[in-house]
mmCIF file of C-alpha atoms in Angstrom:
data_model
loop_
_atom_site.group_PDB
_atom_site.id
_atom_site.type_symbol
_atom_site.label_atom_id
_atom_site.label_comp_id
_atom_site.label_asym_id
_atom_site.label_seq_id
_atom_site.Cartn_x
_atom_site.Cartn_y
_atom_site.Cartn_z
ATOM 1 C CA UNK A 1 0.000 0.000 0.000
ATOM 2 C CA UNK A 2 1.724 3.378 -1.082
ATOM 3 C CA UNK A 3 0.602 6.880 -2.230
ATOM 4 C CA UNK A 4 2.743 8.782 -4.548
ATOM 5 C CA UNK A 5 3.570 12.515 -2.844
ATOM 6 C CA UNK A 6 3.840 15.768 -4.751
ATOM 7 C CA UNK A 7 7.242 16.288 -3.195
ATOM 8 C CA UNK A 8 10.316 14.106 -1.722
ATOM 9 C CA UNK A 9 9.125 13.139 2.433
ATOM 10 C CA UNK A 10 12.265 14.305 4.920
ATOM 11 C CA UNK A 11 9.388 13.247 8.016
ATOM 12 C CA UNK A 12 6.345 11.352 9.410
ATOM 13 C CA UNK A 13 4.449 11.707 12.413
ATOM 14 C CA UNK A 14 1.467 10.048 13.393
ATOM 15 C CA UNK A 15 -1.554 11.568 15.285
ATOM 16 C CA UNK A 16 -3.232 9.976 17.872
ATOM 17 C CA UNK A 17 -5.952 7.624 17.872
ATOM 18 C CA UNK A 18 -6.265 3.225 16.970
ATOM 19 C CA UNK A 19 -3.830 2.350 13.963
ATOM 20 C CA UNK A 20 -7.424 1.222 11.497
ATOM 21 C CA UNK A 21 -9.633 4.465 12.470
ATOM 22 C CA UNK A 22 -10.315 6.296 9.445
ATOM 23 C CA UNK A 23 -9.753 9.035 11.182
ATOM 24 C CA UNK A 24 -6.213 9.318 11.974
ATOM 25 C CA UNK A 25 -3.985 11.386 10.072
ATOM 26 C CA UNK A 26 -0.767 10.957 9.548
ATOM 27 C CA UNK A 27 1.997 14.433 8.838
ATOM 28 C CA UNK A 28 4.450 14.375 6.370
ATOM 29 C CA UNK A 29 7.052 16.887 5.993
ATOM 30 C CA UNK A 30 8.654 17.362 2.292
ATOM 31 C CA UNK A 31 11.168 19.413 0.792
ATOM 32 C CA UNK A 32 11.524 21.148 -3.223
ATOM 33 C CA UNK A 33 11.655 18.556 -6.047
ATOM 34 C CA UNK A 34 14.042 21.274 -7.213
ATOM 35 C CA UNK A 35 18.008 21.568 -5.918
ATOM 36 C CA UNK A 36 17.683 25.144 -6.583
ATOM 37 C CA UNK A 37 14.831 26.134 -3.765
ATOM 38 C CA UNK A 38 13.875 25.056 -0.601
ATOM 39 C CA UNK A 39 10.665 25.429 -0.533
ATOM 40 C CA UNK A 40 8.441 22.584 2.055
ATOM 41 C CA UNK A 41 5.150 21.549 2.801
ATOM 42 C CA UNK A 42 3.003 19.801 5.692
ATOM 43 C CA UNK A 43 1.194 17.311 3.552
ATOM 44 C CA UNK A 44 -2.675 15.007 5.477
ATOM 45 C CA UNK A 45 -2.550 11.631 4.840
ATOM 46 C CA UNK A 46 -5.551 9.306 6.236
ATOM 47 C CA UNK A 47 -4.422 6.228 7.080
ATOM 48 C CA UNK A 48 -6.677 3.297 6.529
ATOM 49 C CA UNK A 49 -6.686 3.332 3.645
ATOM 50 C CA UNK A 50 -3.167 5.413 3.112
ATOM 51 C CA UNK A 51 -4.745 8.654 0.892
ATOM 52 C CA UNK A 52 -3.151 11.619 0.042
ATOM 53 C CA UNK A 53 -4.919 14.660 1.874
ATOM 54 C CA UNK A 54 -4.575 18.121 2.140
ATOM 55 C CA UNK A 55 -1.243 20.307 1.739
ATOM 56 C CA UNK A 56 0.029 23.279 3.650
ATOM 57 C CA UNK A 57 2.785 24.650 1.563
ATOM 58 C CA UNK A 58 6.077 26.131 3.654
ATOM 59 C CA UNK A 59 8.869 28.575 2.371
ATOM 60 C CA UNK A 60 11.362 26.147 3.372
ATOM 61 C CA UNK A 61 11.806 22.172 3.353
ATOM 62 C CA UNK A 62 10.836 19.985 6.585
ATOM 63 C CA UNK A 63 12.976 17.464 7.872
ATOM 64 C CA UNK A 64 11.229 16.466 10.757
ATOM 65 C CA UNK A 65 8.460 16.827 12.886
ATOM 66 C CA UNK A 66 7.259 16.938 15.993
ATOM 67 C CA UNK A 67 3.087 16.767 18.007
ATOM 68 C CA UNK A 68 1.934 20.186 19.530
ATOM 69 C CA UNK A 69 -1.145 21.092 21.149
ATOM 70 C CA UNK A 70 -3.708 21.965 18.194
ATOM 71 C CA UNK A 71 -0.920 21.576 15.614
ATOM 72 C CA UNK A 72 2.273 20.067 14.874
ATOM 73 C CA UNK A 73 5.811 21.522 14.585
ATOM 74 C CA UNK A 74 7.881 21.702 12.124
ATOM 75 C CA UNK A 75 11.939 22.267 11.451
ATOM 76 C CA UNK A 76 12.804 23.882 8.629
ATOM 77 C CA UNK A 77 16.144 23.919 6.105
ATOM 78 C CA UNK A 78 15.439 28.200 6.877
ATOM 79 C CA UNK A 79 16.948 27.724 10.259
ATOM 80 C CA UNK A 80 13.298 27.867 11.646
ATOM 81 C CA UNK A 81 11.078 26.192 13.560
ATOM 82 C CA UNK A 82 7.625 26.232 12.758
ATOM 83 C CA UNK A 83 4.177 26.005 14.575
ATOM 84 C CA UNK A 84 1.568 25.002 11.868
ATOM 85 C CA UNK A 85 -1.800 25.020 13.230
ATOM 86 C CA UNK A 86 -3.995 21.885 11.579
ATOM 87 C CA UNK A 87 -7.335 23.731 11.311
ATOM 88 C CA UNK A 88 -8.920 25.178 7.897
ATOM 89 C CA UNK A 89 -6.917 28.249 6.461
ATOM 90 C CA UNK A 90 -4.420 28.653 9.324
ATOM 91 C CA UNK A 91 -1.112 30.362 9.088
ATOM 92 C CA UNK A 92 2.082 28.877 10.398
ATOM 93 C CA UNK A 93 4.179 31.076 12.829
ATOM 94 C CA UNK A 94 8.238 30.974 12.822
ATOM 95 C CA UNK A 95 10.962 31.531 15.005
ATOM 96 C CA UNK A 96 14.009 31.785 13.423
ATOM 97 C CA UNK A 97 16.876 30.568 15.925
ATOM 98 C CA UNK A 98 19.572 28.853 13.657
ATOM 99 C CA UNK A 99 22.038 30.460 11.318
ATOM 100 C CA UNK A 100 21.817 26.905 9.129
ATOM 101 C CA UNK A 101 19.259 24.829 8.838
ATOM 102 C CA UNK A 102 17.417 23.379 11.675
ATOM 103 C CA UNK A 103 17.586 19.593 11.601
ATOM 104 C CA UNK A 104 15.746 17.953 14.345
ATOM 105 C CA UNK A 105 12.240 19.142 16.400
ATOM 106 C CA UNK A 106 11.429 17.280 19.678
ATOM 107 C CA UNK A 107 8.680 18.179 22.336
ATOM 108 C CA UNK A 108 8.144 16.967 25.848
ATOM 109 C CA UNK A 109 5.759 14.652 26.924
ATOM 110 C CA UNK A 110 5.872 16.072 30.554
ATOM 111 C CA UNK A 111 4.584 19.754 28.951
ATOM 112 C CA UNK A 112 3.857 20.077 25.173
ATOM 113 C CA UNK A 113 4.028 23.486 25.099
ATOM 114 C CA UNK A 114 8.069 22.757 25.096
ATOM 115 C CA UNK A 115 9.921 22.241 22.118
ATOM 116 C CA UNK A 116 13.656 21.363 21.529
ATOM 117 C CA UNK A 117 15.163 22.026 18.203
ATOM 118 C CA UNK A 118 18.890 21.497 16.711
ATOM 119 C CA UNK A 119 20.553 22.993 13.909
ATOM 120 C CA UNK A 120 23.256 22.483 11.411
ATOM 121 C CA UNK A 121 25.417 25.931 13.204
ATOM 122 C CA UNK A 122 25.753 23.273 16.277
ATOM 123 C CA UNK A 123 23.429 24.817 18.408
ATOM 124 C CA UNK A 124 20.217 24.006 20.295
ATOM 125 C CA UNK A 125 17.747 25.508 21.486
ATOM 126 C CA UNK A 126 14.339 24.999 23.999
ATOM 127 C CA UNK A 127 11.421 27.234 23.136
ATOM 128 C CA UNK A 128 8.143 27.433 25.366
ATOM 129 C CA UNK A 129 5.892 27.964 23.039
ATOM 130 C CA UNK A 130 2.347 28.978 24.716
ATOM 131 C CA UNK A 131 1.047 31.553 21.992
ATOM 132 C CA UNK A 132 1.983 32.660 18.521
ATOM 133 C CA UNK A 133 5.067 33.980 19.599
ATOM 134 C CA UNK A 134 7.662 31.232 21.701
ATOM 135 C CA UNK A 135 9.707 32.343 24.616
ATOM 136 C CA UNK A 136 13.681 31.351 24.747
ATOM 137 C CA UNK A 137 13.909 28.576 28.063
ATOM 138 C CA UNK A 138 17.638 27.604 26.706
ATOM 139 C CA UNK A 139 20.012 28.040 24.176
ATOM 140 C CA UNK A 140 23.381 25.935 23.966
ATOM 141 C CA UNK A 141 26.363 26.408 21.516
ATOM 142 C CA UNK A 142 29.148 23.968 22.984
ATOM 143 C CA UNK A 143 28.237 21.321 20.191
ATOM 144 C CA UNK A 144 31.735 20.292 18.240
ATOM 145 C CA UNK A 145 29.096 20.153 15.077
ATOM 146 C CA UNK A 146 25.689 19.770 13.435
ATOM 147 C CA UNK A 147 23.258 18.752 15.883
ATOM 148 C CA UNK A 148 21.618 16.024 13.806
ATOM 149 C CA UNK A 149 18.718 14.940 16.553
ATOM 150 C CA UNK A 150 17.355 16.438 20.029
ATOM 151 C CA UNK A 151 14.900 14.334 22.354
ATOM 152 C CA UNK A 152 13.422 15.666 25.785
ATOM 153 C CA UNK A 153 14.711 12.878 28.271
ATOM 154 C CA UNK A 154 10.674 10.854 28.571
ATOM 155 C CA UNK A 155 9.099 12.335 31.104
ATOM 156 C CA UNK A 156 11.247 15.662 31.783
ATOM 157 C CA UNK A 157 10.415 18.999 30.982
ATOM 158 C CA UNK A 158 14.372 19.944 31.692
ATOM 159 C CA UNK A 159 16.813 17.697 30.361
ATOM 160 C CA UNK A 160 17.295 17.734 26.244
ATOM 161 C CA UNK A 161 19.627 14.888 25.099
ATOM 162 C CA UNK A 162 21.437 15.524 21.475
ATOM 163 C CA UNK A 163 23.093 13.470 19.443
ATOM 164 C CA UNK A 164 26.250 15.601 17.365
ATOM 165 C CA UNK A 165 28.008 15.125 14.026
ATOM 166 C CA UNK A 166 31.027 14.913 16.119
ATOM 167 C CA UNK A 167 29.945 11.214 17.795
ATOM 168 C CA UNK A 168 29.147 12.841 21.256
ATOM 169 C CA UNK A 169 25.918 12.455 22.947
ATOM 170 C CA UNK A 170 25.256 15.521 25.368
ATOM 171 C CA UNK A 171 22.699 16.033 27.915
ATOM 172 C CA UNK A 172 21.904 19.685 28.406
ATOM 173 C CA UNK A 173 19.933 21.240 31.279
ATOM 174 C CA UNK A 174 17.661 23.898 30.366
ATOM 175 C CA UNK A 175 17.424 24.873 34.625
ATOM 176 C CA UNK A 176 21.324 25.690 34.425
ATOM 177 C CA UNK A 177 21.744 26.459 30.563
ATOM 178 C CA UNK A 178 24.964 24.127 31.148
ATOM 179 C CA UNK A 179 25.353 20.313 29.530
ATOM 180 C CA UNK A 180 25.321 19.043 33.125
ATOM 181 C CA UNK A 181 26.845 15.169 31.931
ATOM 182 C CA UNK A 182 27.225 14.066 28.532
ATOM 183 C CA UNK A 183 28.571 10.495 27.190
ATOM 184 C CA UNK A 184 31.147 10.481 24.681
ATOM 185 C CA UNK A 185 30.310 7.760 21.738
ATOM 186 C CA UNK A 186 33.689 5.912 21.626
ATOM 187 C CA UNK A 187 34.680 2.539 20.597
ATOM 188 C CA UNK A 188 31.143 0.902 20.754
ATOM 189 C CA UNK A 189 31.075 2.275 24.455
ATOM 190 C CA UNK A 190 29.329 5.385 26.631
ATOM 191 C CA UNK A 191 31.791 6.926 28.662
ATOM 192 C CA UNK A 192 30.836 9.727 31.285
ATOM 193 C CA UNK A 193 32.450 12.983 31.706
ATOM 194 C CA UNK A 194 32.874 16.333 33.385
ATOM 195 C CA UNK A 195 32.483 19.059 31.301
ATOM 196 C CA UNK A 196 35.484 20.557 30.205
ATOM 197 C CA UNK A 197 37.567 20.909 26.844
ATOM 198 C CA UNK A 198 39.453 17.658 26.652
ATOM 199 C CA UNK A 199 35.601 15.436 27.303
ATOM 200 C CA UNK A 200 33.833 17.364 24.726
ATOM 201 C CA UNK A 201 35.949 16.263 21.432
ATOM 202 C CA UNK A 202 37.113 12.631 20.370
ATOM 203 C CA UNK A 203 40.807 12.314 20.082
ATOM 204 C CA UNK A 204 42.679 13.899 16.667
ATOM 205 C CA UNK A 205 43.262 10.236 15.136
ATOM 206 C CA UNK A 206 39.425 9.401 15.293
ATOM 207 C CA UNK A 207 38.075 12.720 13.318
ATOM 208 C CA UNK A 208 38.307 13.494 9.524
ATOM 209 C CA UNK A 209 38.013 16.867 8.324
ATOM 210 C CA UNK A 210 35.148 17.023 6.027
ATOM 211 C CA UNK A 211 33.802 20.124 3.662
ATOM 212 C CA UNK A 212 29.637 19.621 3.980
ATOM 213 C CA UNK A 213 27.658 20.594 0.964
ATOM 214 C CA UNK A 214 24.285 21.357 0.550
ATOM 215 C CA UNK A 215 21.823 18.738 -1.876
ATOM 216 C CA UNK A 216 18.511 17.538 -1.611
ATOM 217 C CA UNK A 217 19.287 14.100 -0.660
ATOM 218 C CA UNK A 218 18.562 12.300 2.897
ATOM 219 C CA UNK A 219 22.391 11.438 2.821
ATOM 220 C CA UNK A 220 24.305 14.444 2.954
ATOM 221 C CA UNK A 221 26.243 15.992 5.464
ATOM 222 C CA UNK A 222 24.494 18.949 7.095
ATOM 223 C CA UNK A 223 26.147 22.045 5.953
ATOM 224 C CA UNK A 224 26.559 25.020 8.395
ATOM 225 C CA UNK A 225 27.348 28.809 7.019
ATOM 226 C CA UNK A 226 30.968 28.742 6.559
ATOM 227 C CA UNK A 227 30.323 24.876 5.739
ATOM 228 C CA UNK A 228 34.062 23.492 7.639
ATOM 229 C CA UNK A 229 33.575 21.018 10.419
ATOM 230 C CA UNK A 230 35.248 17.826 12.144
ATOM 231 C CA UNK A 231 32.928 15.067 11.925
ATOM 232 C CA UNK A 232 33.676 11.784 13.814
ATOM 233 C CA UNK A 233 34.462 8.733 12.321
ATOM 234 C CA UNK A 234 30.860 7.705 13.161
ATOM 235 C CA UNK A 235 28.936 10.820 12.969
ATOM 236 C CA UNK A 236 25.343 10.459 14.932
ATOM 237 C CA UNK A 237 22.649 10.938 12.911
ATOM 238 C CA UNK A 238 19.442 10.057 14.593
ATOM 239 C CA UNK A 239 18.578 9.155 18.137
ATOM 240 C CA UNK A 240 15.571 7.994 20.162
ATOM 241 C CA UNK A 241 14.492 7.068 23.705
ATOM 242 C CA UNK A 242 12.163 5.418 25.803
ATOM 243 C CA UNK A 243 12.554 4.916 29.042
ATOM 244 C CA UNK A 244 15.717 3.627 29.888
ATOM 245 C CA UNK A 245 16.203 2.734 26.315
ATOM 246 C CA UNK A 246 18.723 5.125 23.942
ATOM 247 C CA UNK A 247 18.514 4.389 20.474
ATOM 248 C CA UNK A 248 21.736 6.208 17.935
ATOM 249 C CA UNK A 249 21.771 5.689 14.325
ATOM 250 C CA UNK A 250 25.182 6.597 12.838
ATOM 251 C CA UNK A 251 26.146 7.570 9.162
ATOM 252 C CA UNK A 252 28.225 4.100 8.878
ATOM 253 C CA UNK A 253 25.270 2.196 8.688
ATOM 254 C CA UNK A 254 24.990 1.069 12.118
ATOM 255 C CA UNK A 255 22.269 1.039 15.163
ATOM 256 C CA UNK A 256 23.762 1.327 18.547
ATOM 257 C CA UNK A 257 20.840 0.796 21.621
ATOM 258 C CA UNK A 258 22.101 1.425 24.958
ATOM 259 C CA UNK A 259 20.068 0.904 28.476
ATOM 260 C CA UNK A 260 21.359 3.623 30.389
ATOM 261 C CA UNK A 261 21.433 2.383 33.611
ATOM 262 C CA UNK A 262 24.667 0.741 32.136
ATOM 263 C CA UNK A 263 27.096 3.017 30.326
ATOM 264 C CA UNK A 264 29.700 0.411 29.914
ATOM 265 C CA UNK A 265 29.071 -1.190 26.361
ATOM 266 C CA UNK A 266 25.513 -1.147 24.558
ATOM 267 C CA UNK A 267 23.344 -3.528 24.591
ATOM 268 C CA UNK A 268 23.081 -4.743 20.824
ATOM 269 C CA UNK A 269 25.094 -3.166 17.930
ATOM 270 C CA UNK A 270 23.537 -3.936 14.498
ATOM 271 C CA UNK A 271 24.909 -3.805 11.137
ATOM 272 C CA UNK A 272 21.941 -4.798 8.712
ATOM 273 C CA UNK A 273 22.053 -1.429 6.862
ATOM 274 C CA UNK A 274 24.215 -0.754 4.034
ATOM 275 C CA UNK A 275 24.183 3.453 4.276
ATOM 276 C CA UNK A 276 23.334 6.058 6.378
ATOM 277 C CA UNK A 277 20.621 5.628 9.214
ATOM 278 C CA UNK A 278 18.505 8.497 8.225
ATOM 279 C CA UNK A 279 15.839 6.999 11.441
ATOM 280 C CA UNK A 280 15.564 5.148 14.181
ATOM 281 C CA UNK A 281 12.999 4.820 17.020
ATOM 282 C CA UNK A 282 11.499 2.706 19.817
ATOM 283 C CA UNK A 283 8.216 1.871 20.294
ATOM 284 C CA UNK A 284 6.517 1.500 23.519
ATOM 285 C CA UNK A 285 7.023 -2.504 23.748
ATOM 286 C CA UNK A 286 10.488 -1.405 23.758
ATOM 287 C CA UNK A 287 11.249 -3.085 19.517
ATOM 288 C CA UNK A 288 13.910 -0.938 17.685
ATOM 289 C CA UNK A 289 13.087 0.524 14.076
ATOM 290 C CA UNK A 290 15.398 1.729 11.738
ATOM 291 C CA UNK A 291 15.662 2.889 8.178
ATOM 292 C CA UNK A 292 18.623 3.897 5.931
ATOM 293 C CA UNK A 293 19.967 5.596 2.688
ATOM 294 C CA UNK A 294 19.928 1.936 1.610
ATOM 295 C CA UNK A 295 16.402 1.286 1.604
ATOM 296 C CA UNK A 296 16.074 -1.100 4.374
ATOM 297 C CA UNK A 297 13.810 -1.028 6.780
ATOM 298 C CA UNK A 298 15.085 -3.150 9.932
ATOM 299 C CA UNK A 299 13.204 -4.018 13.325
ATOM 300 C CA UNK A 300 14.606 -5.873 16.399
ATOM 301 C CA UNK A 301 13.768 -6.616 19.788
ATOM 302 C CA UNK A 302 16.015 -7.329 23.352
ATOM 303 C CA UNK A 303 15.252 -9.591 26.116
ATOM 304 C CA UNK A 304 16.120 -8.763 29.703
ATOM 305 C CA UNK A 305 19.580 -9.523 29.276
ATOM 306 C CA UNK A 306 20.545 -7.219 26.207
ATOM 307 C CA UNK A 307 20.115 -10.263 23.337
ATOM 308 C CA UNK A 308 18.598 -9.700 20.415
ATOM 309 C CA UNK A 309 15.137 -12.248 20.884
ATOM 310 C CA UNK A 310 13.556 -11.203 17.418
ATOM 311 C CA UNK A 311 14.412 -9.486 14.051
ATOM 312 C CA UNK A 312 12.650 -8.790 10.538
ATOM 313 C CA UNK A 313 13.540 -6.333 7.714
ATOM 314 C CA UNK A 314 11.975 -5.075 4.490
ATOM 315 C CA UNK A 315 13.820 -3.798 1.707
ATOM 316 C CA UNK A 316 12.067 -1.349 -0.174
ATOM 317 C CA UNK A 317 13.577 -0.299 -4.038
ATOM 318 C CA UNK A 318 14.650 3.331 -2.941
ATOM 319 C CA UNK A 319 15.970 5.949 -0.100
ATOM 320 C CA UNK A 320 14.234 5.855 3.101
ATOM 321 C CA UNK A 321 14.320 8.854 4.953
ATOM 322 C CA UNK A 322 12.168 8.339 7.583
ATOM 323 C CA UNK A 323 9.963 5.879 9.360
ATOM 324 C CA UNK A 324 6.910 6.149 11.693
ATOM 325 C CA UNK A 325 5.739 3.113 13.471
ATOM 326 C CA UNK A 326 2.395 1.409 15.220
ATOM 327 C CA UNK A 327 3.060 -1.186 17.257
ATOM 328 C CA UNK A 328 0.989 -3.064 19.290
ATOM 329 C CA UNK A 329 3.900 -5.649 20.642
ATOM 330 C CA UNK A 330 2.242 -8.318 18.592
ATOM 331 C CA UNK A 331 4.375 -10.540 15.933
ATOM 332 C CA UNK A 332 3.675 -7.556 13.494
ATOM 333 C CA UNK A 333 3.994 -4.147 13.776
ATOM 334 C CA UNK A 334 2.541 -1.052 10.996
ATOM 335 C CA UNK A 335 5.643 0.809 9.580
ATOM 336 C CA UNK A 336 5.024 3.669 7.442
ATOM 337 C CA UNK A 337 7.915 4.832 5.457
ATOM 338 C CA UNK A 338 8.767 7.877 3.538
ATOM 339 C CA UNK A 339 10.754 7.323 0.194
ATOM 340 C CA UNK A 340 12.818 9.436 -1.931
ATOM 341 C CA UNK A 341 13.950 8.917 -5.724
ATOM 342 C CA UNK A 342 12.177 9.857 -9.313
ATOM 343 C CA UNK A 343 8.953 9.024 -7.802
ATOM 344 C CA UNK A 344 8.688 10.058 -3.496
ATOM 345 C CA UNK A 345 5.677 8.081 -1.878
ATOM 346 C CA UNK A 346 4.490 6.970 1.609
ATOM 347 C CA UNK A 347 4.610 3.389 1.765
ATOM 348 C CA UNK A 348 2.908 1.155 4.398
ATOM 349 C CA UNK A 349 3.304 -2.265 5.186
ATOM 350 C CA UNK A 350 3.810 -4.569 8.422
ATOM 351 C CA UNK A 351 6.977 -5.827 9.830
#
């Protein structure tokens, strides 16, 4: 099942309600068919059957997406973040925080009304956003480069964890405006640290020197004004959590899933993909989703003692760029997928 959409999908977010009501809707956000604008839209699917729905067109691409009260928001390739209201001719409202684009859009489930955003200029920011214009809770700049994904720890309306282009995972406290503990992504292992100069970069002999430029594909580099940055032999891409569960996608095709009660060595390291985790998250049994450059679409699940108890992939015959997931912890789960290439379409199918 698969509906073809007017532009390429960057993000999908679900709305609330049972996975066959006709009445859910489910958000994509798409960027410019063109390489020469970056132009966006929010586009309505229903989805049972999947059926191409309204359109609210944006003056920049949207690579992800995240729920808000009445509305949804969006990040845009602007440097903006977006609140687009969902009822008949409503206006979207922006705040424009990032001097790149802005990559990643999380709220919290403790309050809403807060949303966490990171851009490709290494920064982050935490936005209360109770009317049509937001109020600055936090802003932090310390990131060694793009931050590719922000996530309110579950349950906390304080602590933002981000996962950098430089392989460092950071967790920033919006109470103190200081990244309070962090864990440095190192050899397959989570390593605490103080903060201070020689914690918050890998060594020299584990960073490349990259130049980032800007295309219209899920699988390049973010590219910051001035566009020079160290990137980490495994640059972080995407994260997730749930509960105790921390979920990193990195751009050499790998799926790290920590519990973080134990920072010592994650629990299961998986290598199915063959590109660039462009997704990754964890449903509320606690199964791991993932989807890459590659076109694979992989799901696994832990036991109690960190071993992998059950996998399944699809591959699917172009990009995937991102992923959003029903699952009921039955053998199956729904997976709807956004796809890039000469024709972009939602797909959805059960894994």
């Amino acid at each position: 099942d698969h509906v073809l959409t007017p532009r390429p999908v960057d993000a999908l977010l679900l709305g609330p309600g049972p996975a066959d009501s006709p009445d859910r809707v489910l958000l994509a956000g798409c960027s410019s068919l063109s390489h020469d604008k970056w132009d966006g839209a929010v586009v309505r699917l229903s989805t049972s059957p999947l059926k191409l729905g309204s359109a609210l067109h944006l003056p920049a691409g949207c690579p992800d997406l995240a729920p808000a009260p009445s509305g949804v928001y969006a990040a845009c390739d602007s440097g903006a973040v977006a609140f687009v209201p969902l009822g008949e001719d409503a206006e979207p409202h922006f705040s424009y925080l990032h001097y790149g684009g802005c990559l990643s859009v999380h709220t919290s489930d403790a309050d809403p009304a807060l949303v966490a955003c990171g851009g490709s200029d290494a920064s982050a920011f935490v936005l209360r956003w109770d009317g049509a214009e937001p109020s600055q809770v936090a802003s932090f700049s310390r990131h060694g480069g793009a931050v590719c994904a922000v996530s309110f720890e579950p349950g906390s309306e304080h602590v933002v964890v981000s996962a950098c282009a430089d392989g460092i995972v950071r967790w920033l406290d919006t109470r103190t405006g200081q990244v309070e503990k962090h864990t440095v992504v190192e050899g397959m292992a989570l390593t605490r640290g103080e903060q201070n100069s020689s914690t918050l970069t890998r060594p020299a002999a584990a960073t490349a020197t990259t130049t980032a430029t800007a295309t219209s594909g899920p699988s390049s580099a973010p590219s910051p004004p001035g566009g020079r940055y160290k990137y980490a032999s495994s640059a972080l891409c995407c994260l997730a959590m749930r509960g105790e569960v921390l979920a990193l996608g990195t751009d050499h095709a790998e799926v790290l899933v920590f519990d973080l009660r134990k920072h010592d060595r994650p629990l299961s390291s998986h290598r199915e993909h063959q590109g660039r985790v462009s997704r990754v998250c964890v449903s509320s049994s606690k199964r791991v989703f993932s989807s890459a450059d590659d076109g694979l679409v992989v799901r696994f699940a832990l036991d109690a003692d960190g071993c992998d108890k059950e996998f399944a992939c699809k591959a699917l015959n172009a990009p995937v760029s991102s992923i959003a997931v029903v699952d009921s912890g039955e053998a199956e789960a729904e997976v709807f997928a956004g796809l890039w290439g000469t024709k972009p379409r939602v797909c959805k199918f059960s894994l």
